[in-house]
CSV table of C-alpha atoms in Angstrom, one decimal:
chain,number,residue,atom,x,y,z
A,1097,MET,CA,-0.1,-0.3,0.1
A,1098,ASP,CA,2.0,3.3,-0.9
A,1099,LEU,CA,0.6,6.9,-0.4
A,1100,PHE,CA,-1.6,7.5,-3.8
A,1101,ASP,CA,-3.7,4.5,-3.0
A,1102,ILE,CA,-4.5,5.9,0.5
A,1103,LEU,CA,-4.9,10.0,-2.0
A,1104,GLY,CA,-6.8,7.7,-4.6
A,1105,PRO,CA,-7.8,6.0,-6.6
A,1106,VAL,CA,-9.1,9.8,-8.9
A,1107,MET,CA,-12.7,8.2,-9.1
A,1108,VAL,CA,-15.8,9.4,-10.4
A,1109,GLY,CA,-18.2,8.5,-7.4
A,1110,PRO,CA,-20.2,7.6,-5.2
A,1111,SER,CA,-18.5,4.0,-4.4
A,1112,SER,CA,-15.3,2.4,-5.0
A,1113,SER,CA,-16.5,-0.6,-4.9
A,1114,HIS,CA,-19.7,-0.7,-6.8
A,1115,THR,CA,-18.6,2.5,-8.9
A,1116,ALA,CA,-15.0,2.4,-9.7
A,1117,GLY,CA,-14.7,-1.9,-9.4
A,1118,ALA,CA,-17.7,-1.9,-11.7
A,1119,ALA,CA,-16.0,0.4,-14.5
A,1120,ARG,CA,-13.1,-1.6,-13.8
A,1121,ILE,CA,-14.6,-4.5,-14.7
A,1122,GLY,CA,-16.4,-3.5,-17.7
A,1123,LEU,CA,-13.1,-2.2,-19.3
A,1124,ILE,CA,-12.3,-6.0,-19.0
A,1125,THR,CA,-14.9,-7.0,-20.5
A,1126,ARG,CA,-13.9,-5.2,-23.2
A,1127,LEU,CA,-10.9,-5.7,-23.4
A,1128,LEU,CA,-10.9,-9.4,-23.3
A,1129,LEU,CA,-13.7,-9.1,-26.0
A,1130,GLY,CA,-11.3,-7.5,-27.9
A,1131,CYS,CA,-13.4,-5.6,-30.5
A,1132,GLU,CA,-16.3,-3.3,-29.7
A,1133,PRO,CA,-19.4,-4.6,-28.5
A,1134,ALA,CA,-22.5,-4.7,-29.7
A,1135,GLN,CA,-25.0,-6.8,-27.1
A,1136,ALA,CA,-24.7,-7.1,-23.2
A,1137,ARG,CA,-26.7,-9.2,-21.3
A,1138,ILE,CA,-25.0,-8.3,-17.6
A,1139,GLY,CA,-25.8,-10.4,-14.2
A,1140,LEU,CA,-26.3,-9.0,-10.9
A,1141,TYR,CA,-25.2,-10.7,-7.6
A,1142,GLY,CA,-25.8,-9.6,-4.6
A,1143,SER,CA,-25.0,-5.8,-3.1
A,1144,PHE,CA,-24.8,-5.6,-6.7
A,1145,GLN,CA,-28.3,-6.4,-7.4
A,1146,LYS,CA,-29.6,-4.6,-4.3
A,1147,THR,CA,-27.9,-1.2,-4.3
A,1148,TYR,CA,-27.0,-0.8,-8.3
A,1149,ARG,CA,-29.3,1.8,-9.1
A,1150,GLY,CA,-28.0,4.5,-6.7
A,1151,HIS,CA,-24.6,3.7,-6.8
A,1152,GLY,CA,-24.3,4.1,-10.5
A,1153,THR,CA,-23.2,0.5,-11.0
A,1154,ASP,CA,-24.8,-0.5,-14.0
A,1155,LYS,CA,-23.6,3.0,-15.3
A,1156,ALA,CA,-19.7,1.8,-14.3
A,1157,LEU,CA,-20.4,-1.4,-16.2
A,1158,VAL,CA,-22.0,0.2,-19.4
A,1159,GLY,CA,-19.1,2.7,-19.1
A,1160,GLY,CA,-16.4,0.5,-18.6
A,1161,LEU,CA,-17.7,-1.7,-21.5
A,1162,LEU,CA,-17.3,1.1,-23.7
A,1163,GLY,CA,-14.1,2.0,-23.1
A,1164,MET,CA,-14.6,4.4,-20.0
A,1165,ALA,CA,-11.6,4.5,-17.5
A,1166,VAL,CA,-12.3,5.1,-13.8
A,1167,ASP,CA,-12.3,8.6,-13.5
A,1168,ASP,CA,-14.2,9.3,-17.0
A,1169,GLU,CA,-16.8,11.7,-16.3
A,1170,ARG,CA,-18.9,10.6,-19.1
A,1171,LEU,CA,-19.4,7.5,-16.7
A,1172,ARG,CA,-23.1,9.4,-15.0
A,1173,ASP,CA,-24.2,9.7,-18.9
A,1174,SER,CA,-22.7,6.4,-19.9
A,1175,LEU,CA,-26.2,5.2,-20.9
A,1176,ARG,CA,-26.6,7.8,-23.1
A,1177,TYR,CA,-23.4,7.0,-25.0
A,1178,ALA,CA,-24.4,3.4,-24.8
A,1179,SER,CA,-27.3,4.4,-27.4
A,1180,ASP,CA,-25.3,6.8,-29.6
A,1181,ALA,CA,-22.8,3.6,-29.9
A,1182,GLY,CA,-25.2,1.3,-30.8
A,1183,LEU,CA,-25.1,-1.0,-27.3
A,1184,ASN,CA,-27.7,-2.9,-26.4
A,1185,TYR,CA,-27.5,-4.0,-22.9
A,1186,SER,CA,-30.0,-5.2,-20.6
A,1187,PHE,CA,-29.8,-6.4,-16.5
A,1188,TYR,CA,-30.7,-9.3,-14.5
A,1189,ASN,CA,-30.7,-10.4,-11.0
A,1190,ALA,CA,-28.4,-13.8,-11.1
A,1191,GLU,CA,-28.8,-16.3,-8.6
A,1192,ALA,CA,-25.3,-18.3,-6.9
A,1193,ARG,CA,-24.7,-19.5,-3.4
A,1194,ASP,CA,-21.2,-18.3,-2.0
A,1195,ALA,CA,-20.6,-15.3,-4.6
A,1196,HIS,CA,-19.0,-12.9,-3.6
A,1197,PRO,CA,-21.9,-10.2,-3.2
A,1198,ASN,CA,-20.3,-7.7,-5.5
A,1199,THR,CA,-20.1,-10.2,-8.0
A,1200,VAL,CA,-21.2,-9.5,-11.7
A,1201,ILE,CA,-21.3,-11.8,-14.9
A,1202,MET,CA,-21.1,-9.8,-18.2
A,1203,ASP,CA,-22.3,-12.2,-21.6
A,1204,VAL,CA,-21.2,-9.7,-24.1
A,1205,ASP,CA,-21.3,-10.0,-28.4
A,1206,GLY,CA,-19.3,-7.8,-30.2
A,1207,VAL,CA,-20.0,-6.3,-33.4
A,1208,ASP,CA,-18.0,-8.5,-35.4
A,1209,GLY,CA,-19.9,-12.2,-34.2
A,1210,ARG,CA,-16.7,-12.5,-30.5
A,1211,HIS,CA,-18.4,-13.5,-27.7
A,1212,ILE,CA,-17.2,-13.6,-24.1
A,1213,CYS,CA,-18.5,-14.8,-21.0
A,1214,VAL,CA,-16.7,-12.5,-18.1
A,1215,GLN,CA,-17.5,-12.9,-14.2
A,1216,ALA,CA,-15.6,-11.1,-11.6
A,1217,ALA,CA,-16.3,-9.5,-8.9
A,1218,SER,CA,-15.3,-6.3,-6.5
A,1219,VAL,CA,-13.9,-6.5,-3.8
A,1220,GLY,CA,-13.3,-3.5,-2.4
A,1221,GLY,CA,-11.3,0.1,-2.4
A,1222,GLY,CA,-12.1,0.0,-6.2
A,1223,GLU,CA,-10.0,-3.7,-6.6
A,1224,ILE,CA,-11.3,-6.4,-8.5
A,1225,VAL,CA,-10.8,-10.3,-9.3
A,1226,VAL,CA,-11.7,-11.8,-12.7
A,1227,GLN,CA,-13.4,-14.9,-11.6
A,1228,SER,CA,-14.2,-16.7,-14.8
A,1229,ILE,CA,-13.7,-16.2,-19.0
A,1230,ASN,CA,-15.9,-18.0,-21.1
A,1231,GLY,CA,-16.1,-20.4,-17.4
A,1232,LEU,CA,-12.6,-21.1,-17.8
A,1233,GLU,CA,-11.1,-20.4,-14.3
A,1234,ALA,CA,-9.1,-16.8,-14.3
A,1235,GLY,CA,-8.4,-15.5,-10.9
A,1236,PHE,CA,-6.4,-12.4,-11.6
A,1237,ASN,CA,-6.6,-9.4,-10.6
A,1238,GLY,CA,-5.3,-6.9,-13.5
A,1239,HIS,CA,-2.6,-5.3,-10.8
A,1240,GLU,CA,0.0,-6.5,-13.0
A,1241,ASN,CA,0.5,-6.6,-16.9
A,1242,THR,CA,-1.4,-9.7,-18.2
A,1243,LEU,CA,-1.8,-11.1,-21.1
A,1244,ILE,CA,-4.5,-13.8,-21.8
A,1245,ILE,CA,-4.0,-15.7,-24.3
A,1246,THR,CA,-7.0,-18.6,-25.3
A,1247,GLN,CA,-5.5,-21.7,-27.2
A,1248,ARG,CA,-6.5,-25.2,-28.6
A,1249,ASP,CA,-4.9,-27.3,-25.8
A,1250,ALA,CA,-1.6,-28.9,-27.8
A,1251,LYS,CA,1.6,-30.2,-27.2
A,1252,GLY,CA,4.2,-27.3,-27.2
A,1253,MET,CA,2.1,-24.5,-27.2
A,1254,ILE,CA,2.8,-23.2,-23.7
A,1255,ALA,CA,6.8,-24.0,-24.9
A,1256,GLN,CA,5.8,-21.8,-28.5
A,1257,ILE,CA,4.5,-19.1,-26.3
A,1258,SER,CA,7.1,-18.7,-23.9
A,1259,SER,CA,9.5,-18.6,-26.4
A,1260,VAL,CA,8.0,-15.6,-27.9
A,1261,LEU,CA,7.5,-13.6,-24.8
A,1262,SER,CA,11.7,-14.6,-24.0
A,1263,ALA,CA,12.9,-13.7,-27.5
A,1264,ASN,CA,11.0,-10.2,-26.6
A,1265,SER,CA,13.1,-9.9,-23.2
A,1266,LEU,CA,9.8,-10.2,-21.2
A,1267,ASN,CA,10.3,-12.0,-18.1
A,1268,ILE,CA,6.8,-14.6,-16.7
A,1269,ALA,CA,6.3,-13.3,-12.7
A,1270,THR,CA,3.4,-16.0,-13.0
A,1271,MET,CA,1.6,-18.3,-15.4
A,1272,ARG,CA,-1.3,-20.1,-15.3
A,1273,VAL,CA,-3.0,-23.0,-17.6
A,1274,PHE,CA,-6.8,-23.6,-17.5
A,1275,ARG,CA,-8.2,-26.1,-20.1
A,1276,ARG,CA,-11.6,-26.9,-20.5
A,1277,SER,CA,-10.6,-30.3,-21.9
A,1278,ALA,CA,-7.6,-32.6,-23.5
A,1279,GLY,CA,-7.2,-31.1,-26.7
A,1280,GLY,CA,-10.2,-28.6,-26.7
A,1281,GLU,CA,-10.2,-24.9,-25.5
A,1282,ALA,CA,-7.1,-23.9,-22.9
A,1283,MET,CA,-6.8,-20.4,-21.7
A,1284,VAL,CA,-3.5,-19.2,-20.3
A,1285,ILE,CA,-2.9,-16.1,-17.8
A,1286,ILE,CA,0.2,-14.7,-17.7
A,1287,GLU,CA,1.5,-11.9,-15.9
A,1288,LEU,CA,4.4,-10.0,-17.4
A,1289,ASP,CA,7.3,-8.1,-15.4
A,1290,GLY,CA,7.6,-5.4,-18.5
A,1291,ASP,CA,5.2,-4.0,-21.1
A,1292,ALA,CA,4.5,-6.4,-24.0
A,1293,GLU,CA,4.2,-4.3,-27.4
A,1294,GLN,CA,1.5,-4.6,-29.7
A,1295,SER,CA,4.1,-6.4,-32.4
A,1296,LEU,CA,4.2,-8.9,-29.6
A,1297,LEU,CA,0.6,-9.5,-29.1
A,1298,GLU,CA,0.7,-9.7,-33.4
A,1299,CYS,CA,3.1,-12.2,-32.9
A,1300,LEU,CA,1.3,-14.3,-30.4
A,1301,GLU,CA,-2.2,-14.3,-32.9
A,1302,ARG,CA,-0.8,-15.5,-35.5
A,1303,MET,CA,0.5,-18.7,-33.5
A,1304,PRO,CA,-1.3,-21.6,-34.9
A,1305,GLY,CA,-3.6,-23.0,-32.6
A,1306,VAL,CA,-4.0,-19.7,-30.8
A,1307,TYR,CA,-8.0,-18.3,-31.2
A,1308,HIS,CA,-7.3,-14.9,-29.3
A,1309,VAL,CA,-5.1,-13.0,-27.3
A,1310,ALA,CA,-6.0,-10.0,-24.8
A,1311,TYR,CA,-3.5,-7.6,-23.3
A,1312,LEU,CA,-4.5,-5.6,-20.2
A,1313,ALA,CA,-1.4,-3.1,-19.3
A,1314,GLY,CA,-1.3,-3.1,-15.4
A,1315,ARG,CA,-2.4,-0.3,-12.9
A,1316,THR,CA,0.6,1.8,-12.0
A,1317,GLU,CA,1.1,2.6,-8.8
A,1318,GLY,CA,0.0,6.5,-8.6
A,1319,GLN,CA,-2.7,6.5,-11.2
B,1465,MET,CA,7.0,3.7,8.6
B,1466,ARG,CA,4.5,1.5,10.4
B,1467,THR,CA,3.6,3.7,13.6
B,1468,PHE,CA,3.0,7.3,14.2
B,1469,ALA,CA,6.2,7.3,16.5
B,1470,ASP,CA,8.3,5.5,13.7
B,1471,PHE,CA,6.5,8.8,11.3
B,1472,VAL,CA,7.6,11.5,13.9
B,1473,ARG,CA,10.9,9.7,14.1
B,1474,ASP,CA,11.6,9.8,10.5
B,1475,ALA,CA,9.8,13.6,10.8
B,1476,ALA,CA,13.4,14.6,12.7
B,1477,LYS,CA,15.7,12.6,10.0
B,1478,TYR,CA,14.2,14.3,6.9
B,1479,GLY,CA,12.7,17.9,8.4
B,1480,SER,CA,8.8,17.0,8.4
B,1481,LEU,CA,6.4,14.9,8.2
B,1482,SER,CA,6.0,15.4,4.5
B,1483,LYS,CA,9.3,15.3,3.6
B,1484,ALA,CA,9.5,12.0,5.3
B,1485,ALA,CA,6.4,10.7,3.6
B,1486,LEU,CA,7.1,12.1,0.2
B,1487,HIS,CA,11.1,10.4,0.7
B,1488,TRP,CA,9.4,7.2,2.3
B,1489,GLN,CA,7.4,6.8,-1.1
B,1490,ALA,CA,10.0,7.8,-3.7
B,1491,LYS,CA,12.3,5.0,-2.1
B,1492,GLN,CA,9.6,2.5,-2.4
B,1493,ASP,CA,8.8,3.3,-6.0
B,1494,GLY,CA,12.1,4.3,-7.7
B,1495,ARG,CA,10.1,7.5,-8.7
B,1496,SER,CA,12.2,10.6,-8.3
B,1497,GLU,CA,10.4,13.1,-5.9
B,1498,GLU,CA,9.6,15.9,-7.8
B,1499,GLU,CA,7.4,13.2,-10.0
B,1500,LEU,CA,5.5,12.7,-7.1
B,1501,ILE,CA,5.1,16.1,-6.2
B,1502,GLU,CA,3.7,16.5,-9.7
B,1503,LEU,CA,1.1,13.6,-9.0
B,1504,MET,CA,0.3,14.8,-6.2
B,1505,ARG,CA,-0.1,18.1,-8.0
B,1506,THR,CA,-3.2,16.6,-10.2
B,1507,ARG,CA,-5.1,15.1,-7.0
B,1508,LEU,CA,-5.0,18.4,-5.5
B,1509,SER,CA,-6.8,19.7,-9.2
B,1510,VAL,CA,-9.0,17.3,-8.7
B,1511,MET,CA,-10.0,18.3,-5.7
B,1512,ARG,CA,-10.3,22.0,-6.3
B,1513,GLU,CA,-12.5,21.0,-9.1
B,1514,SER,CA,-14.2,19.0,-6.9
B,1515,ALA,CA,-15.3,21.0,-4.7
B,1516,ALA,CA,-16.0,23.8,-7.2
B,1517,ALA,CA,-18.5,21.8,-9.0
B,1518,GLY,CA,-20.1,20.2,-5.9
B,1519,LEU,CA,-21.6,23.8,-5.0
B,1520,SER,CA,-23.7,24.0,-7.9
B,1521,PRO,CA,-27.6,24.1,-6.7
B,1522,ASN,CA,-28.8,22.4,-9.0
B,1523,LEU,CA,-27.1,18.6,-8.1
B,1524,ARG,CA,-29.1,15.3,-7.3
B,1525,SER,CA,-28.0,11.8,-6.6
B,1526,VAL,CA,-29.5,9.0,-7.9
B,1527,SER,CA,-31.6,8.6,-5.5
B,1528,GLY,CA,-32.4,12.2,-5.1
B,1529,MET,CA,-31.8,12.2,-0.8
B,1530,VAL,CA,-28.8,14.9,-1.8
B,1531,GLY,CA,-27.2,17.1,-3.3
B,1532,GLY,CA,-27.6,21.1,-3.6
B,1533,GLN,CA,-26.6,21.3,0.0
B,1534,ALA,CA,-23.6,22.2,0.0
B,1535,ALA,CA,-24.4,25.4,-2.0
B,1536,LEU,CA,-27.1,26.7,1.2
B,1537,MET,CA,-24.5,26.1,3.7
B,1538,ASN,CA,-22.2,28.1,0.8
B,1539,ASP,CA,-24.1,31.2,1.3
B,1540,PRO,CA,-22.0,34.5,2.3
B,1541,LYS,CA,-24.3,34.8,5.4
B,1542,SER,CA,-23.3,31.6,6.8
B,1543,ILE,CA,-19.4,31.7,5.6
B,1544,ASP,CA,-19.7,35.3,7.7
B,1545,ARG,CA,-20.7,33.4,10.7
B,1546,PHE,CA,-19.5,30.2,10.7
B,1547,GLY,CA,-15.7,31.9,9.7
B,1548,LEU,CA,-13.2,29.1,8.6
B,1549,LEU,CA,-15.5,26.0,9.9
B,1550,GLY,CA,-18.3,27.4,7.9
B,1551,LYS,CA,-16.2,27.3,4.8
B,1552,ALA,CA,-14.2,24.0,5.3
B,1553,GLY,CA,-17.9,22.8,6.1
B,1554,ALA,CA,-19.5,23.8,2.8
B,1555,TYR,CA,-16.3,22.0,1.1
B,1556,ALA,CA,-16.3,19.0,2.6
B,1557,LEU,CA,-20.4,19.0,2.0
B,1558,SER,CA,-19.7,19.5,-1.3
B,1559,ILE,CA,-17.7,17.5,-2.2
B,1560,ALA,CA,-19.0,14.6,-0.9
B,1561,GLU,CA,-22.2,15.8,-2.5
B,1562,TYR,CA,-20.5,15.6,-5.6
B,1563,ASN,CA,-19.3,12.0,-5.2
B,1564,ALA,CA,-22.9,11.0,-4.2
B,1565,CYS,CA,-24.2,12.9,-7.8
B,1566,MET,CA,-21.6,10.6,-9.8
B,1567,GLY,CA,-18.6,13.4,-9.3
B,1568,LYS,CA,-15.2,12.8,-10.4
B,1569,ILE,CA,-13.2,13.1,-6.8
B,1570,VAL,CA,-10.3,11.7,-4.5
B,1571,ALA,CA,-10.8,9.5,-2.8
B,1572,ALA,CA,-8.9,10.5,0.6
B,1573,PRO,CA,-8.8,7.6,2.1
B,1574,THR,CA,-12.4,6.3,0.8
B,1575,ALA,CA,-14.8,8.2,-1.7
B,1576,GLY,CA,-17.4,7.8,1.1
B,1577,SER,CA,-15.0,10.0,3.4
B,1578,CYS,CA,-13.3,12.2,0.3
B,1579,GLY,CA,-14.7,15.1,1.4
B,1580,ILE,CA,-12.9,15.9,5.0
B,1581,LEU,CA,-9.5,16.4,3.8
B,1582,PRO,CA,-9.6,19.0,1.0
B,1583,GLY,CA,-12.0,20.2,2.8
B,1584,ALA,CA,-10.1,21.6,5.4
B,1585,LEU,CA,-7.1,22.1,2.9
B,1586,LEU,CA,-9.1,24.4,0.9
B,1587,ALA,CA,-10.6,26.5,3.2
B,1588,VAL,CA,-7.3,27.1,5.3
B,1589,GLN,CA,-5.8,28.3,1.9
B,1590,GLU,CA,-8.3,30.9,1.3
B,1591,GLN,CA,-8.3,32.1,5.0
B,1592,ASP,CA,-4.6,32.4,5.3
B,1593,GLY,CA,-3.2,31.9,1.6
B,1594,PHE,CA,-1.2,29.0,2.1
B,1595,THR,CA,0.7,28.0,-1.5
B,1596,ASP,CA,-0.3,25.2,-3.4
B,1597,ASP,CA,2.9,23.9,-3.4
B,1598,GLU,CA,2.5,23.6,0.6
B,1599,LEU,CA,-0.8,22.0,0.4
B,1600,ILE,CA,0.8,19.6,-1.9
B,1601,MET,CA,3.3,18.6,1.2
B,1602,ALA,CA,0.4,18.8,3.8
B,1603,LEU,CA,-1.5,16.5,1.4
B,1604,PHE,CA,2.1,14.2,1.7
B,1605,THR,CA,1.5,14.1,5.6
B,1606,ALA,CA,-1.9,13.4,5.3
B,1607,ALA,CA,-1.1,10.6,3.4
B,1608,GLY,CA,1.4,9.1,5.3
B,1609,VAL,CA,-1.2,9.6,8.2
B,1610,GLY,CA,-3.4,6.9,6.5
B,1611,ARG,CA,-1.0,4.6,5.6
B,1612,ILE,CA,-0.5,4.8,9.5
B,1613,ILE,CA,-3.9,4.3,10.3
B,1614,ALA,CA,-4.8,1.7,7.7
B,1615,LEU,CA,-1.7,-0.9,8.9
B,1616,GLN,CA,-2.6,-0.7,12.2
B,1617,ALA,CA,-6.3,-0.6,12.1
B,1618,THR,CA,-8.1,-0.2,8.9
B,1619,ILE,CA,-9.9,2.6,6.4
B,1620,SER,CA,-12.8,0.6,5.5
B,1621,GLY,CA,-16.6,1.0,6.6
B,1622,ALA,CA,-16.9,-2.6,6.6
B,1623,GLU,CA,-14.6,-4.0,8.7
B,1624,GLY,CA,-14.5,-0.4,11.2
B,1625,GLY,CA,-17.5,1.7,10.9
B,1626,CYS,CA,-17.5,5.4,10.2
B,1627,GLN,CA,-14.7,5.4,12.9
B,1628,ALA,CA,-12.3,4.4,10.3
B,1629,GLU,CA,-13.3,6.2,7.4
B,1630,CYS,CA,-14.5,9.6,8.4
B,1631,GLY,CA,-12.4,9.1,11.5
B,1632,ALA,CA,-9.2,8.3,9.5
B,1633,ALA,CA,-10.1,11.5,6.8
B,1634,ALA,CA,-10.2,13.8,10.0
B,1635,GLY,CA,-7.4,12.2,11.9
B,1636,MET,CA,-5.2,12.4,8.5
B,1637,ALA,CA,-6.3,16.8,7.8
B,1638,ALA,CA,-5.9,17.4,11.4
B,1639,ALA,CA,-2.0,16.2,11.1
B,1640,ALA,CA,-2.3,17.9,8.1
B,1641,LEU,CA,-2.9,21.4,9.4
B,1642,VAL,CA,-0.9,21.3,11.9
B,1643,GLU,CA,2.1,20.8,9.5
B,1644,LEU,CA,1.0,23.6,7.8
B,1645,TYR,CA,0.8,26.3,10.8
B,1646,GLY,CA,4.1,25.7,11.8
B,1647,GLY,CA,3.3,23.0,14.5
B,1648,THR,CA,6.0,19.6,15.3
B,1649,ALA,CA,5.3,16.5,14.5
B,1650,GLU,CA,4.8,15.7,18.1
B,1651,MET,CA,1.8,18.2,17.4
B,1652,ALA,CA,0.5,16.6,14.4
B,1653,SER,CA,0.5,13.0,16.3
B,1654,HIS,CA,-1.2,15.0,18.9
B,1655,ALA,CA,-4.1,16.3,16.6
B,1656,CYS,CA,-4.4,13.0,14.4
B,1657,GLY,CA,-5.0,11.3,18.4
B,1658,PHE,CA,-7.5,13.9,19.5
B,1659,ALA,CA,-9.2,13.5,15.7
B,1660,LEU,CA,-9.5,10.0,15.6
B,1661,MET,CA,-10.5,9.7,20.0
B,1662,ASN,CA,-13.7,12.0,19.6
B,1663,MET,CA,-15.2,9.9,16.8
B,1664,LEU,CA,-14.3,6.8,17.9
B,1665,GLY,CA,-17.6,4.2,18.0
B,1666,LEU,CA,-19.1,6.0,14.6
B,1667,VAL,CA,-21.0,3.5,12.9
B,1668,CYS,CA,-21.2,3.0,9.3
B,1669,ASP,CA,-25.0,2.9,8.8
B,1670,PRO,CA,-25.9,4.2,5.6
B,1671,VAL,CA,-29.6,4.6,4.1
B,1672,HIS,CA,-30.7,2.2,1.2
B,1673,GLY,CA,-26.9,1.5,1.5
B,1674,LEU,CA,-26.2,4.0,-0.4
B,1675,VAL,CA,-22.7,6.6,0.2
B,1676,GLU,CA,-25.3,9.0,0.7
B,1677,VAL,CA,-27.3,9.8,3.8
B,1678,PRO,CA,-25.6,10.0,7.1
B,1679,CYS,CA,-22.1,9.9,4.9
B,1680,VAL,CA,-22.6,13.1,3.4
B,1681,TYR,CA,-23.2,15.4,6.1
B,1682,ARG,CA,-20.3,13.2,8.7
B,1683,ASN,CA,-17.9,14.8,6.2
B,1684,VAL,CA,-18.9,18.5,7.5
B,1685,GLY,CA,-19.3,16.2,11.1
B,1686,GLY,CA,-15.3,15.4,10.5
B,1687,VAL,CA,-13.8,18.5,9.2
B,1688,SER,CA,-14.7,20.5,12.2
B,1689,GLN,CA,-13.7,17.8,14.1
B,1690,ALA,CA,-10.3,18.1,12.3
B,1691,LEU,CA,-10.4,22.0,13.0
B,1692,SER,CA,-11.0,21.6,16.3
B,1693,ALA,CA,-8.1,18.6,17.0
B,1694,ALA,CA,-6.1,20.9,15.1
B,1695,GLN,CA,-6.6,23.7,17.3
B,1696,MET,CA,-6.3,21.7,20.7
B,1697,ALA,CA,-3.0,20.6,19.3
B,1698,LEU,CA,-1.5,23.7,17.8
B,1699,SER,CA,-2.2,25.5,21.3
B,1700,GLY,CA,-0.2,23.1,23.2
B,1701,ILE,CA,-2.3,20.7,24.6
B,1702,SER,CA,-1.1,16.9,24.3
B,1703,SER,CA,-3.5,14.2,24.3
B,1704,PRO,CA,-3.3,11.8,27.3
B,1705,ILE,CA,-2.9,8.8,24.9
B,1706,PRO,CA,-0.3,8.3,22.2
B,1707,CYS,CA,-2.1,8.2,19.1
B,1708,ASP,CA,-0.6,4.5,18.0
B,1709,GLU,CA,-2.7,3.9,20.8
B,1710,ILE,CA,-5.8,5.6,20.0
B,1711,ILE,CA,-5.2,4.3,16.7
B,1712,LEU,CA,-5.2,0.3,17.8
B,1713,ALA,CA,-8.7,1.3,20.2
B,1714,MET,CA,-10.1,2.4,16.9
B,1715,LYS,CA,-9.7,-1.6,15.5
B,1716,GLU,CA,-10.7,-2.6,18.6
B,1717,VAL,CA,-13.7,-1.4,18.5
B,1718,GLY,CA,-14.4,-1.8,15.0
B,1719,ASP,CA,-14.1,-5.3,15.3
B,1720,ALA,CA,-16.4,-4.9,18.3
B,1721,LEU,CA,-19.3,-3.4,16.5
B,1722,PRO,CA,-21.6,-6.1,15.2
B,1723,SER,CA,-22.1,-6.4,11.1
B,1724,SER,CA,-25.6,-4.6,11.3
B,1725,LEU,CA,-23.6,-1.3,11.9
B,1726,ARG,CA,-20.6,-1.9,9.5
B,1727,GLU,CA,-22.1,-0.5,6.1
B,1728,THR,CA,-24.7,-3.1,5.9
B,1729,GLY,CA,-27.8,-0.6,5.9
B,1730,GLU,CA,-29.2,-2.7,8.4
B,1731,GLY,CA,-28.8,-0.6,11.9
B,1732,GLY,CA,-28.3,3.1,12.9
B,1733,CYS,CA,-29.6,5.9,10.7
B,1734,ALA,CA,-30.5,2.6,8.1
B,1735,ALA,CA,-32.8,1.7,10.4
B,1736,CYS,CA,-34.9,4.5,11.3
B,1737,ARG,CA,-38.8,4.3,10.0
B,1738,SER,CA,-38.8,7.7,8.6
B,1739,VAL,CA,-36.2,6.5,5.8
B,1740,CYS,CA,-37.0,2.7,6.2
B,1741,ARG,CA,-38.8,1.8,3.0
B,1742,LYS,CA,-39.2,-2.2,3.9
């Protein structure tokens, strides 16, 4: 915890968990989708469900989907921006046992036909955890620079990915691999020490067997 | 730098609490002190913008419970009558209401308590002409104090009640004011101690679970506590209990609070008949 965590974040109110955290979840979902969103079905749990309107959680989630950051003053009017941008959204009450009280599940279709389903929780002070992506366990908080690669589960994939990273002088801080079934869809979540350049992401995306690459630039302290 | 006693010791080494805090931060993240000062300057601008924007009489929160009230408090007659306290209260309410109306603010240390520290600093700047550079250093002092409270206790209403959020904000503001007015680091620790002492036990009881009632009014209460605490310390009154012990007491009181009084919207003001819909 540093001094700018105490005097910060700079955010659109009223609540770090219900507004800032929600905007961040929306923004991360957009980055994971990788294109403009066209349709979003948003399920709210627990406290999100009970107080979302008064906290502007709905505006924050939709604003994030439209690419607004936690301190973007357009968040207040994001629902209007959504209709301008052609984003259709709907909210429903989700039910789940043992979910964190501030959990949201976002089903989003992109304009190019891509689809993503992200479950995430806002865990306080604007901090969030992405719990799952398309049903695959995720569990990252976006503090570090994070690569999320969806690919076919096949021999040598992980070795190839790490050799591309190492050729770009990037050190892997953590790496986790999840798969739906042997030979099926798999997801690699890599937290990096350095910053990934666009050319690296394109190189990864061109690798045979890689379906999708998303990159979240980590939260620099003090921002 | 985990306790206020450490902080006071470092202040002796580096010249002041603010310099000690700035030095600590620079050592942590490798950025230069100049860069950190500029980063804090952007925080101060957001604080100032939110104080001005929140004074609009037309603001309303989504629920409609708050907004536009700081404009009433900022009336020249009211400011004349209540002086520094009146100005600081009007700014604290303004920023807190702006937050409730989805305005852009600096969490200080939280969004719910965001009016107290800037309310105090902007009001004394207007009255006594402190420069922005002086306010920026005071913000480093405040942040250093907030970090100690967060490490030793908590700054979350859900964990410790309002005494942890508005209490911490008042303690931070009180210490910052003492430094601005030339008090010693020890005096700043007494000021923080007094503010926390006087807000000990304050519960977190948001009506309908929203950061509105009583939160925005508690920001006004918090800034008055900060001013009084700073006044006591600057007058040479020492807290009979060291600040670090009061911080630990705040933690213990927070742990003893039932969950209905820790941001669940079930007790206290939230349970009052006239605001309790269900």
